[in-house]
mmCIF file of C-alpha atoms and ligand atoms in Angstrom:
data_model
loop_
_atom_site.group_PDB
_atom_site.id
_atom_site.type_symbol
_atom_site.label_atom_id
_atom_site.label_comp_id
_atom_site.label_asym_id
_atom_site.label_seq_id
_atom_site.Cartn_x
_atom_site.Cartn_y
_atom_site.Cartn_z
ATOM 1 C CA MET Q 1 14.636 17.792 -9.408
ATOM 2 C CA GLN Q 2 12.864 20.706 -9.768
ATOM 3 C CA ILE Q 3 8.925 20.570 -9.223
ATOM 4 C CA THR Q 4 8.632 24.244 -9.402
ATOM 5 C CA SER Q 5 10.999 27.233 -9.463
ATOM 6 C CA THR Q 6 10.952 26.863 -5.510
ATOM 7 C CA ILE Q 7 10.199 23.257 -4.830
ATOM 8 C CA HIS Q 8 12.549 20.703 -5.080
ATOM 9 C CA ASN Q 9 12.359 17.041 -4.472
ATOM 10 C CA ILE Q 10 15.958 16.152 -2.900
ATOM 11 C CA GLY Q 11 15.065 12.621 -2.406
ATOM 12 C CA VAL Q 12 16.950 9.406 -3.120
ATOM 13 C CA ASN Q 13 16.502 6.115 -5.259
ATOM 14 C CA ASP Q 14 17.075 3.093 -3.091
ATOM 15 C CA ARG Q 15 18.336 0.114 -5.436
ATOM 16 C CA ALA Q 16 19.879 -1.813 -2.696
ATOM 17 C CA VAL Q 17 16.886 -2.549 -0.674
ATOM 18 C CA ASP Q 18 15.939 -6.560 -1.025
ATOM 19 C CA LEU Q 19 12.665 -6.178 1.187
ATOM 20 C CA PHE Q 20 11.028 -2.750 1.627
ATOM 21 C CA GLU Q 21 9.522 -2.539 5.159
ATOM 22 C CA GLY Q 22 10.973 -6.047 5.806
ATOM 23 C CA GLN Q 23 8.399 -7.931 3.539
ATOM 24 C CA TYR Q 24 8.058 -6.661 0.198
ATOM 25 C CA ARG Q 25 9.780 -7.192 -3.050
ATOM 26 C CA VAL Q 26 11.180 -4.374 -4.933
ATOM 27 C CA PRO Q 27 12.590 -5.428 -7.986
ATOM 28 C CA ASN Q 28 12.794 -1.668 -9.184
ATOM 29 C CA GLY Q 29 13.962 -0.739 -5.888
ATOM 30 C CA MET Q 30 12.362 2.416 -3.878
ATOM 31 C CA ALA Q 31 12.399 6.027 -3.887
ATOM 32 C CA TYR Q 32 12.415 7.884 -0.556
ATOM 33 C CA ASN Q 33 11.383 11.262 -1.604
ATOM 34 C CA SER Q 34 12.193 14.600 0.318
ATOM 35 C CA TYR Q 35 11.095 18.051 -0.606
ATOM 36 C CA LEU Q 36 12.594 21.490 -0.110
ATOM 37 C CA ILE Q 37 10.499 24.544 -0.286
ATOM 38 C CA LEU Q 38 12.754 27.927 -0.809
ATOM 39 C CA ASP Q 39 11.138 31.025 0.678
ATOM 40 C CA GLU Q 40 12.273 33.633 2.977
ATOM 41 C CA LYS Q 41 12.307 31.177 5.108
ATOM 42 C CA VAL Q 42 13.365 27.345 3.627
ATOM 43 C CA ALA Q 43 11.681 24.549 5.072
ATOM 44 C CA VAL Q 44 12.726 20.836 4.442
ATOM 45 C CA LEU Q 45 9.531 18.155 3.960
ATOM 46 C CA ASP Q 46 10.576 14.562 5.718
ATOM 47 C CA THR Q 47 14.552 13.288 5.505
ATOM 48 C CA VAL Q 48 15.325 9.841 4.183
ATOM 49 C CA GLU Q 49 16.327 6.423 5.199
ATOM 50 C CA GLN Q 50 19.626 6.169 7.229
ATOM 51 C CA ASN Q 51 21.871 4.602 4.809
ATOM 52 C CA PHE Q 52 21.226 7.922 2.468
ATOM 53 C CA ALA Q 53 21.722 10.738 4.738
ATOM 54 C CA GLY Q 54 25.319 11.461 3.248
ATOM 55 C CA PRO Q 55 24.101 11.668 -0.689
ATOM 56 C CA TRP Q 56 20.550 13.594 0.780
ATOM 57 C CA LEU Q 57 22.319 16.065 2.602
ATOM 58 C CA GLU Q 58 24.466 16.413 -0.407
ATOM 59 C CA ASN Q 59 21.429 16.703 -2.531
ATOM 60 C CA LEU Q 60 19.833 19.394 -0.108
ATOM 61 C CA ALA Q 61 23.127 21.342 -0.047
ATOM 62 C CA ALA Q 62 23.452 21.786 -3.668
ATOM 63 C CA ALA Q 63 19.607 22.697 -4.169
ATOM 64 C CA LEU Q 64 19.646 25.245 -1.092
ATOM 65 C CA GLY Q 65 22.445 27.358 -3.147
ATOM 66 C CA GLY Q 66 23.838 28.712 -0.114
ATOM 67 C CA LYS Q 67 20.546 29.310 2.053
ATOM 68 C CA THR Q 68 20.210 27.617 5.595
ATOM 69 C CA PRO Q 69 17.050 25.507 6.376
ATOM 70 C CA ASP Q 70 14.629 27.363 9.085
ATOM 71 C CA TYR Q 71 12.418 24.169 9.281
ATOM 72 C CA LEU Q 72 12.405 20.449 9.069
ATOM 73 C CA ILE Q 73 8.697 19.348 8.796
ATOM 74 C CA VAL Q 74 8.591 15.747 9.550
ATOM 75 C CA GLN Q 75 5.138 14.314 8.067
ATOM 76 C CA HIS Q 76 6.149 10.857 8.902
ATOM 77 C CA MET Q 77 7.942 8.990 11.623
ATOM 78 C CA GLU Q 78 8.660 5.468 10.106
ATOM 79 C CA PRO Q 79 12.250 5.105 9.384
ATOM 80 C CA ASP Q 80 12.302 5.122 5.595
ATOM 81 C CA HIS Q 81 11.355 8.844 6.279
ATOM 82 C CA SER Q 82 12.917 9.530 9.527
ATOM 83 C CA GLY Q 83 16.393 7.978 9.474
ATOM 84 C CA SER Q 84 18.019 11.098 8.869
ATOM 85 C CA ILE Q 85 16.431 13.255 11.080
ATOM 86 C CA GLN Q 86 19.156 13.202 13.596
ATOM 87 C CA ALA Q 87 21.870 13.804 10.689
ATOM 88 C CA PHE Q 88 19.916 17.269 9.474
ATOM 89 C CA MET Q 89 19.519 18.362 13.006
ATOM 90 C CA SER Q 90 23.050 18.352 13.742
ATOM 91 C CA THR Q 91 23.838 19.524 10.374
ATOM 92 C CA TYR Q 92 21.894 22.381 10.792
ATOM 93 C CA PRO Q 93 21.477 23.255 14.485
ATOM 94 C CA GLN Q 94 19.501 26.411 14.227
ATOM 95 C CA ALA Q 95 16.440 24.599 12.535
ATOM 96 C CA VAL Q 96 13.185 24.001 13.978
ATOM 97 C CA LEU Q 97 11.791 20.626 13.707
ATOM 98 C CA VAL Q 98 7.920 20.602 12.930
ATOM 99 C CA ALA Q 99 5.829 17.727 13.455
ATOM 100 C CA SER Q 100 2.303 16.588 15.294
ATOM 101 C CA ALA Q 101 2.571 16.068 18.801
ATOM 102 C CA LYS Q 102 2.319 12.357 18.600
ATOM 103 C CA ALA Q 103 5.451 12.106 16.565
ATOM 104 C CA PHE Q 104 7.650 13.616 19.705
ATOM 105 C CA PRO Q 105 7.467 10.414 21.870
ATOM 106 C CA MET Q 106 8.665 8.539 18.501
ATOM 107 C CA LEU Q 107 11.386 10.730 18.129
ATOM 108 C CA ALA Q 108 12.650 9.963 21.674
ATOM 109 C CA ASN Q 109 12.054 6.032 21.025
ATOM 110 C CA PHE Q 110 14.061 6.193 17.699
ATOM 111 C CA PHE Q 111 16.807 8.725 18.674
ATOM 112 C CA GLY Q 112 16.733 8.911 22.534
ATOM 113 C CA GLU Q 113 15.991 12.521 22.108
ATOM 114 C CA ASP Q 114 12.932 14.690 20.873
ATOM 115 C CA PHE Q 115 14.581 17.822 20.191
ATOM 116 C CA ALA Q 116 12.369 19.586 23.053
ATOM 117 C CA HIS Q 117 14.443 22.630 22.974
ATOM 118 C CA ARG Q 118 13.783 23.163 19.019
ATOM 119 C CA ARG Q 119 10.428 21.712 18.021
ATOM 120 C CA GLN Q 120 7.053 23.075 16.973
ATOM 121 C CA ALA Q 121 3.670 20.964 17.233
ATOM 122 C CA VAL Q 122 1.382 21.327 14.796
ATOM 123 C CA GLY Q 123 -2.393 19.742 14.340
ATOM 124 C CA GLU Q 124 -5.226 20.324 11.950
ATOM 125 C CA GLY Q 125 -5.456 23.532 10.093
ATOM 126 C CA ASP Q 126 -2.312 25.068 11.714
ATOM 127 C CA ARG Q 127 -0.096 27.314 9.431
ATOM 128 C CA LEU Q 128 3.278 27.568 9.275
ATOM 129 C CA SER Q 129 4.355 31.128 7.133
ATOM 130 C CA LEU Q 130 7.714 31.091 4.901
ATOM 131 C CA GLY Q 131 7.246 34.318 3.917
ATOM 132 C CA GLY Q 132 6.014 34.245 0.384
ATOM 133 C CA ARG Q 133 3.775 31.367 1.170
ATOM 134 C CA GLU Q 134 1.614 30.030 4.189
ATOM 135 C CA LEU Q 135 1.707 25.885 4.481
ATOM 136 C CA THR Q 136 -1.221 24.353 6.266
ATOM 137 C CA PHE Q 137 -1.094 21.031 8.268
ATOM 138 C CA ILE Q 138 -3.554 18.243 7.616
ATOM 139 C CA THR Q 139 -3.676 15.424 9.989
ATOM 140 C CA ALA Q 140 -3.736 11.947 8.437
ATOM 141 C CA PRO Q 141 -3.651 9.253 11.405
ATOM 142 C CA MET Q 142 -3.057 5.665 10.051
ATOM 143 C CA VAL Q 143 -2.196 6.845 6.615
ATOM 144 C CA HIS Q 144 -0.315 5.054 7.790
ATOM 145 C CA TRP Q 145 0.983 5.567 11.352
ATOM 146 C CA PRO Q 146 -0.763 7.933 13.619
ATOM 147 C CA GLU Q 147 1.535 10.638 13.966
ATOM 148 C CA VAL Q 148 1.150 11.535 9.933
ATOM 149 C CA ILE Q 149 0.618 15.329 8.627
ATOM 150 C CA MET Q 150 0.453 16.256 5.170
ATOM 151 C CA THR Q 151 1.193 19.744 3.980
ATOM 152 C CA TYR Q 152 -0.700 21.918 2.020
ATOM 153 C CA SER Q 153 0.684 24.988 0.110
ATOM 154 C CA PRO Q 154 -2.095 26.951 -1.495
ATOM 155 C CA ALA Q 155 -0.071 29.164 -3.225
ATOM 156 C CA ASP Q 156 1.839 26.437 -5.092
ATOM 157 C CA ARG Q 157 -1.566 24.394 -5.492
ATOM 158 C CA VAL Q 158 0.332 21.750 -3.875
ATOM 159 C CA LEU Q 159 -0.391 18.698 -1.676
ATOM 160 C CA PHE Q 160 2.597 17.028 0.145
ATOM 161 C CA SER Q 161 0.433 13.813 0.834
ATOM 162 C CA ALA Q 162 3.337 11.450 2.901
ATOM 163 C CA ASP Q 163 2.559 7.975 1.943
ATOM 164 C CA ALA Q 164 -0.463 8.367 0.243
ATOM 165 C CA PHE Q 165 -0.425 8.415 -3.712
ATOM 166 C CA GLY Q 166 3.185 6.551 -3.356
ATOM 167 C CA LYS Q 167 4.171 3.541 -5.201
ATOM 168 C CA PHE Q 168 7.019 1.087 -5.076
ATOM 169 C CA GLY Q 169 9.914 1.513 -7.347
ATOM 170 C CA ALA Q 170 12.885 4.047 -7.953
ATOM 171 C CA LEU Q 171 12.050 7.135 -9.591
ATOM 172 C CA ASP Q 172 13.898 5.919 -12.614
ATOM 173 C CA ALA Q 173 11.996 2.717 -13.209
ATOM 174 C CA ASP Q 174 10.348 2.665 -16.217
ATOM 175 C CA GLU Q 175 6.813 1.124 -15.197
ATOM 176 C CA GLU Q 176 3.269 2.404 -14.598
ATOM 177 C CA TRP Q 177 1.651 3.900 -11.858
ATOM 178 C CA ASP Q 178 -1.754 2.244 -11.129
ATOM 179 C CA CYS Q 179 0.241 -1.342 -10.476
ATOM 180 C CA GLU Q 180 3.091 -0.471 -8.108
ATOM 181 C CA ALA Q 181 0.719 1.986 -6.562
ATOM 182 C CA ARG Q 182 -2.129 -0.695 -6.065
ATOM 183 C CA ARG Q 183 0.443 -3.049 -4.584
ATOM 184 C CA TYR Q 184 1.795 -0.621 -2.443
ATOM 185 C CA TYR Q 185 -1.445 0.771 -1.318
ATOM 186 C CA PHE Q 186 -3.338 -2.521 -0.203
ATOM 187 C CA GLY Q 187 0.357 -3.971 1.298
ATOM 188 C CA ILE Q 188 0.786 -0.915 3.588
ATOM 189 C CA VAL Q 189 -2.616 1.151 3.844
ATOM 190 C CA GLY Q 190 -5.180 -1.290 2.942
ATOM 191 C CA LYS Q 191 -6.284 -1.837 6.409
ATOM 192 C CA TYR Q 192 -7.282 1.881 6.955
ATOM 193 C CA GLY Q 193 -9.448 2.145 4.095
ATOM 194 C CA PRO Q 194 -11.942 4.557 6.391
ATOM 195 C CA GLN Q 195 -9.025 6.591 7.564
ATOM 196 C CA VAL Q 196 -7.808 7.307 3.666
ATOM 197 C CA GLN Q 197 -11.708 8.346 3.110
ATOM 198 C CA ALA Q 198 -11.222 10.657 5.635
ATOM 199 C CA VAL Q 199 -8.020 12.559 4.284
ATOM 200 C CA LEU Q 200 -9.753 12.305 0.703
ATOM 201 C CA LYS Q 201 -12.643 14.458 2.229
ATOM 202 C CA LYS Q 202 -10.371 16.884 3.575
ATOM 203 C CA ALA Q 203 -8.334 17.187 -0.093
ATOM 204 C CA ALA Q 204 -11.562 17.293 -1.891
ATOM 205 C CA ALA Q 205 -11.968 20.914 0.042
ATOM 206 C CA LEU Q 206 -8.696 21.904 -1.498
ATOM 207 C CA ASP Q 207 -7.458 23.610 -4.853
ATOM 208 C CA ILE Q 208 -4.591 20.869 -5.763
ATOM 209 C CA GLY Q 209 -2.605 20.910 -8.981
ATOM 210 C CA THR Q 210 0.184 18.570 -7.689
ATOM 211 C CA LEU Q 211 0.534 15.906 -5.478
ATOM 212 C CA CYS Q 212 4.009 15.264 -3.792
ATOM 213 C CA PRO Q 213 3.873 11.682 -2.348
ATOM 214 C CA LEU Q 214 7.067 10.313 -0.106
ATOM 215 C CA HIS Q 215 7.271 7.386 -2.809
ATOM 216 C CA GLY Q 216 7.571 7.448 -6.520
ATOM 217 C CA PRO Q 217 6.762 10.182 -8.963
ATOM 218 C CA THR Q 218 5.409 13.900 -8.620
ATOM 219 C CA LEU Q 219 1.750 13.492 -9.511
ATOM 220 C CA THR Q 220 0.349 16.430 -11.388
ATOM 221 C CA GLY Q 221 -2.029 17.392 -14.529
ATOM 222 C CA ASP Q 222 -5.363 15.532 -14.168
ATOM 223 C CA LEU Q 223 -5.423 14.194 -10.627
ATOM 224 C CA SER Q 224 -8.595 12.388 -11.288
ATOM 225 C CA HIS Q 225 -7.307 9.066 -12.125
ATOM 226 C CA TYR Q 226 -5.152 8.962 -8.987
ATOM 227 C CA LEU Q 227 -7.765 10.246 -6.816
ATOM 228 C CA SER Q 228 -10.411 7.918 -8.123
ATOM 229 C CA LEU Q 229 -8.539 5.074 -7.771
ATOM 230 C CA TYR Q 230 -7.845 6.074 -4.109
ATOM 231 C CA ASP Q 231 -11.246 6.563 -3.754
ATOM 232 C CA CYS Q 232 -12.034 2.932 -5.053
ATOM 233 C CA TRP Q 233 -9.257 1.333 -2.868
ATOM 234 C CA SER Q 234 -10.228 2.915 0.466
ATOM 235 C CA SER Q 235 -13.877 2.012 0.017
ATOM 236 C CA TYR Q 236 -13.021 -1.616 -1.089
ATOM 237 C CA GLY Q 237 -14.850 -0.916 -4.069
ATOM 238 C CA VAL Q 238 -14.385 -3.367 -7.161
ATOM 239 C CA GLU Q 239 -11.816 -1.891 -9.772
ATOM 240 C CA SER Q 240 -11.736 -4.537 -12.154
ATOM 241 C CA GLU Q 241 -14.428 -7.176 -13.266
ATOM 242 C CA GLY Q 242 -13.046 -10.486 -13.382
ATOM 243 C CA VAL Q 243 -12.183 -13.565 -10.757
ATOM 244 C CA VAL Q 244 -8.757 -14.574 -9.196
ATOM 245 C CA ILE Q 245 -8.339 -17.843 -8.205
ATOM 246 C CA ALA Q 246 -5.371 -18.312 -5.544
ATOM 247 C CA PHE Q 247 -4.632 -21.768 -5.060
ATOM 248 C CA THR Q 248 -1.757 -23.980 -3.449
ATOM 249 C CA SER Q 249 -1.261 -27.601 -4.701
ATOM 250 C CA VAL Q 250 1.207 -30.428 -3.409
ATOM 251 C CA TYR Q 251 1.312 -32.750 -6.272
ATOM 252 C CA GLY Q 252 -0.640 -30.404 -8.804
ATOM 253 C CA HIS Q 253 -4.074 -32.035 -8.612
ATOM 254 C CA THR Q 254 -5.658 -28.854 -6.955
ATOM 255 C CA ARG Q 255 -3.275 -26.794 -9.494
ATOM 256 C CA ILE Q 256 -5.463 -28.678 -12.289
ATOM 257 C CA ALA Q 257 -8.608 -28.056 -10.547
ATOM 258 C CA ALA Q 258 -7.868 -23.949 -10.787
ATOM 259 C CA GLN Q 259 -6.725 -24.180 -14.297
ATOM 260 C CA LEU Q 260 -9.965 -26.017 -15.125
ATOM 261 C CA LEU Q 261 -12.296 -23.651 -13.295
ATOM 262 C CA ALA Q 262 -10.162 -20.851 -15.364
ATOM 263 C CA GLN Q 263 -11.018 -22.415 -18.520
ATOM 264 C CA GLU Q 264 -14.654 -22.774 -17.673
ATOM 265 C CA LEU Q 265 -14.695 -18.995 -16.874
ATOM 266 C CA GLU Q 266 -13.087 -17.781 -19.888
ATOM 267 C CA LYS Q 267 -15.426 -20.297 -21.777
ATOM 268 C CA ARG Q 268 -18.216 -18.324 -20.432
ATOM 269 C CA GLY Q 269 -16.522 -14.641 -21.565
ATOM 270 C CA CYS Q 270 -15.439 -13.894 -18.108
ATOM 271 C CA PRO Q 271 -13.574 -10.527 -18.540
ATOM 272 C CA LYS Q 272 -10.460 -11.562 -16.875
ATOM 273 C CA VAL Q 273 -9.310 -14.393 -15.079
ATOM 274 C CA VAL Q 274 -6.389 -14.237 -12.690
ATOM 275 C CA LEU Q 275 -4.288 -17.338 -11.155
ATOM 276 C CA HIS Q 276 -2.193 -17.077 -8.067
ATOM 277 C CA ASP Q 277 0.168 -20.251 -6.850
ATOM 278 C CA LEU Q 278 0.199 -18.722 -3.402
ATOM 279 C CA ALA Q 279 3.586 -21.039 -2.794
ATOM 280 C CA ARG Q 280 5.327 -19.354 -5.720
ATOM 281 C CA THR Q 281 3.780 -15.648 -6.378
ATOM 282 C CA ASP Q 282 4.673 -12.572 -4.813
ATOM 283 C CA LEU Q 283 2.063 -12.552 -2.330
ATOM 284 C CA ALA Q 284 1.615 -8.925 -2.023
ATOM 285 C CA GLU Q 285 0.373 -9.337 -5.620
ATOM 286 C CA ALA Q 286 -2.308 -11.855 -5.273
ATOM 287 C CA VAL Q 287 -3.399 -9.589 -2.234
ATOM 288 C CA GLU Q 288 -3.623 -6.761 -4.476
ATOM 289 C CA ASP Q 289 -5.339 -8.617 -6.818
ATOM 290 C CA ALA Q 290 -7.792 -9.847 -4.787
ATOM 291 C CA PHE Q 291 -8.637 -6.188 -3.489
ATOM 292 C CA ARG Q 292 -8.677 -5.307 -7.369
ATOM 293 C CA TYR Q 293 -11.389 -7.935 -8.726
ATOM 294 C CA GLY Q 294 -14.766 -8.570 -7.380
ATOM 295 C CA LYS Q 295 -14.627 -12.193 -7.067
ATOM 296 C CA LEU Q 296 -12.088 -14.534 -5.278
ATOM 297 C CA VAL Q 297 -11.872 -18.281 -5.425
ATOM 298 C CA LEU Q 298 -9.837 -20.181 -2.526
ATOM 299 C CA ALA Q 299 -8.551 -23.312 -3.734
ATOM 300 C CA THR Q 300 -6.482 -25.722 -1.454
ATOM 301 C CA THR Q 301 -5.336 -28.958 0.017
ATOM 302 C CA THR Q 302 -6.531 -30.296 3.492
ATOM 303 C CA TYR Q 303 -3.327 -30.129 5.619
ATOM 304 C CA ASN Q 304 -2.714 -31.571 9.206
ATOM 305 C CA ALA Q 305 -6.578 -31.584 9.737
ATOM 306 C CA ASP Q 306 -6.901 -27.798 8.692
ATOM 307 C CA ILE Q 307 -5.679 -25.796 5.548
ATOM 308 C CA PHE Q 308 -2.235 -25.537 3.297
ATOM 309 C CA PRO Q 309 0.161 -22.751 5.209
ATOM 310 C CA PHE Q 310 0.413 -20.441 2.269
ATOM 311 C CA MET Q 311 -3.445 -20.472 1.927
ATOM 312 C CA ARG Q 312 -3.714 -19.517 5.525
ATOM 313 C CA GLU Q 313 -1.078 -16.858 5.359
ATOM 314 C CA PHE Q 314 -3.034 -15.596 2.155
ATOM 315 C CA ILE Q 315 -6.103 -15.356 4.005
ATOM 316 C CA GLN Q 316 -4.569 -13.698 7.158
ATOM 317 C CA HIS Q 317 -3.224 -11.014 4.953
ATOM 318 C CA LEU Q 318 -6.829 -10.385 3.713
ATOM 319 C CA LYS Q 319 -8.531 -10.583 6.698
ATOM 320 C CA GLU Q 320 -5.885 -8.045 8.564
ATOM 321 C CA ARG Q 321 -6.684 -5.548 5.678
ATOM 322 C CA ASN Q 322 -10.571 -5.822 6.152
ATOM 323 C CA PHE Q 323 -11.365 -7.800 3.080
ATOM 324 C CA GLN Q 324 -14.745 -7.045 2.339
ATOM 325 C CA ASN Q 325 -17.394 -6.404 -0.312
ATOM 326 C CA ARG Q 326 -16.693 -9.515 -2.633
ATOM 327 C CA THR Q 327 -17.904 -12.780 -3.464
ATOM 328 C CA VAL Q 328 -16.119 -15.782 -2.573
ATOM 329 C CA GLY Q 329 -15.801 -19.374 -3.772
ATOM 330 C CA LEU Q 330 -13.876 -22.196 -2.176
ATOM 331 C CA VAL Q 331 -12.325 -25.485 -3.907
ATOM 332 C CA GLU Q 332 -11.053 -28.019 -1.335
ATOM 333 C CA ASN Q 333 -9.229 -31.501 -1.877
ATOM 334 C CA GLY Q 334 -8.442 -33.994 0.831
ATOM 335 C CA SER Q 335 -7.827 -37.643 0.555
ATOM 336 C CA TRP Q 336 -9.403 -39.183 3.352
ATOM 337 C CA ALA Q 337 -11.061 -36.328 5.316
ATOM 338 C CA PRO Q 338 -11.363 -32.958 3.534
ATOM 339 C CA MET Q 339 -11.304 -29.947 5.597
ATOM 340 C CA ALA Q 340 -9.972 -27.420 3.791
ATOM 341 C CA ALA Q 341 -13.108 -25.524 3.076
ATOM 342 C CA LYS Q 342 -14.578 -25.463 6.330
ATOM 343 C CA GLY Q 343 -10.980 -24.166 7.359
ATOM 344 C CA MET Q 344 -11.112 -21.242 4.806
ATOM 345 C CA ARG Q 345 -14.662 -20.475 5.804
ATOM 346 C CA SER Q 346 -13.968 -19.891 9.214
ATOM 347 C CA LEU Q 347 -10.681 -17.860 8.615
ATOM 348 C CA LEU Q 348 -12.773 -15.580 6.450
ATOM 349 C CA GLU Q 349 -15.521 -15.247 8.858
ATOM 350 C CA GLY Q 350 -16.965 -12.132 10.175
ATOM 351 C CA GLY Q 351 -15.424 -10.163 6.886
ATOM 352 C CA LYS Q 352 -17.770 -7.556 5.899
ATOM 353 C CA ASN Q 353 -20.399 -8.209 3.092
ATOM 354 C CA LEU Q 354 -18.208 -11.458 2.153
ATOM 355 C CA ARG Q 355 -20.753 -13.705 -0.199
ATOM 356 C CA PHE Q 356 -19.976 -17.401 -0.354
ATOM 357 C CA THR Q 357 -21.231 -19.241 -3.695
ATOM 358 C CA GLU Q 358 -23.789 -21.949 -3.096
ATOM 359 C CA THR Q 359 -21.547 -24.324 -4.909
ATOM 360 C CA THR Q 360 -18.159 -25.203 -3.123
ATOM 361 C CA VAL Q 361 -16.032 -27.864 -5.103
ATOM 362 C CA ARG Q 362 -14.668 -30.991 -3.465
ATOM 363 C CA LEU Q 363 -11.827 -33.037 -4.589
ATOM 364 C CA LEU Q 364 -10.962 -36.510 -3.164
ATOM 365 C CA SER Q 365 -7.359 -36.396 -3.842
ATOM 366 C CA ALA Q 366 -7.877 -35.622 -8.066
ATOM 367 C CA VAL Q 367 -9.958 -34.260 -10.639
ATOM 368 C CA ASN Q 368 -12.803 -36.720 -11.805
ATOM 369 C CA GLU Q 369 -16.033 -36.262 -13.743
ATOM 370 C CA GLU Q 370 -17.556 -35.118 -10.815
ATOM 371 C CA THR Q 371 -15.050 -32.414 -10.029
ATOM 372 C CA ARG Q 372 -15.467 -31.224 -13.249
ATOM 373 C CA ARG Q 373 -19.118 -30.916 -13.177
ATOM 374 C CA GLN Q 374 -18.632 -28.949 -9.867
ATOM 375 C CA LEU Q 375 -16.387 -26.703 -11.296
ATOM 376 C CA ALA Q 376 -18.317 -25.808 -14.115
ATOM 377 C CA ALA Q 377 -21.233 -25.216 -11.794
ATOM 378 C CA LEU Q 378 -19.189 -22.804 -9.611
ATOM 379 C CA ALA Q 379 -17.911 -21.184 -13.051
ATOM 380 C CA GLU Q 380 -21.558 -20.870 -13.918
ATOM 381 C CA GLU Q 381 -22.396 -19.482 -10.686
ATOM 382 C CA LEU Q 382 -19.614 -16.752 -10.566
ATOM 383 C CA MET Q 383 -20.737 -15.569 -13.881
ATOM 384 C CA GLN Q 384 -24.486 -14.751 -12.768
HETATM 385 FE FE1 FEO D 401 6.907 5.159 3.477
HETATM 386 FE FE2 FEO D 401 4.793 4.637 6.138
HETATM 387 O O1 FEO D 401 6.552 4.962 5.201
#
């Protein structure tokens, strides 16, 4: 796929992957992008997952048109991009591997060799001339591994942005960018907001017309939509007004409470209410929504004198991604000794700028008039 007359995406679509990175559902598959820059010197940016080495090398050979690569620029060592490095290095034995110094021990760990005799380390601001254009390297530690670099070509106004601005889904999937880019961002990079902010500051100083990420489509034209979403996500801002109600339910009573709360919110004109049954939803969707909206209600049952397992896992996902700047309401259920609100609150403790509602709803087994009153009070408070 041609990006400009001299830049090609020679990547592959993976429609066979069941769980990306061992945990994310990708019903529309995954794209592993890889780029070829044809100049006096020829550079390849990143490889693809090892199962696709064959088709990727074919794409490369076809786009090369008889030329030979001089450089393999390794922006990221995670195996979805580094998996075919060995295949490339043995197919093109004269090529030099260009990467950050932090990538070299990873090469040794993954492949048992670090190509010490044919490699070049680059760091912040280093340049690589291809003849007609000069590439500049930008370090992007923890976006999303420590060794990550991005590559900027001023002549093309292109930023090769590694994992940043990527999304789930193969390139032939017909789906909007925002939703699957958001689920990807919070699933994979969500913890590293400050590091993403640091890279956005560097990018703001560049003249960028096109973003070439390692997953998902090439982004071009007005980039402000993508840049402002990344700014919002990485600063843990509120993207959309609304309330997410995440619940678990054993026999349906807590579910009824969650649904009643949704009705109370809608009655009061809440712009959006999103319900997630944590035992059945894609957890990454629930995580994405918790970070998208400004208010979150957690509703769960007391279980083994603590909280229900799916709720525990959900809160753990939020915590490890530095969940912050949100209003949180709690709904607990317990048939003899309700403990769930205390358990949820203590799991969230220490979260930056988390504000708990004054109302905590308590069910003693099933919804009754008192529960309805408490749910209405919680809705009222959330709408203030
Ligand atoms: Fe797409 Fe962090 O690998």
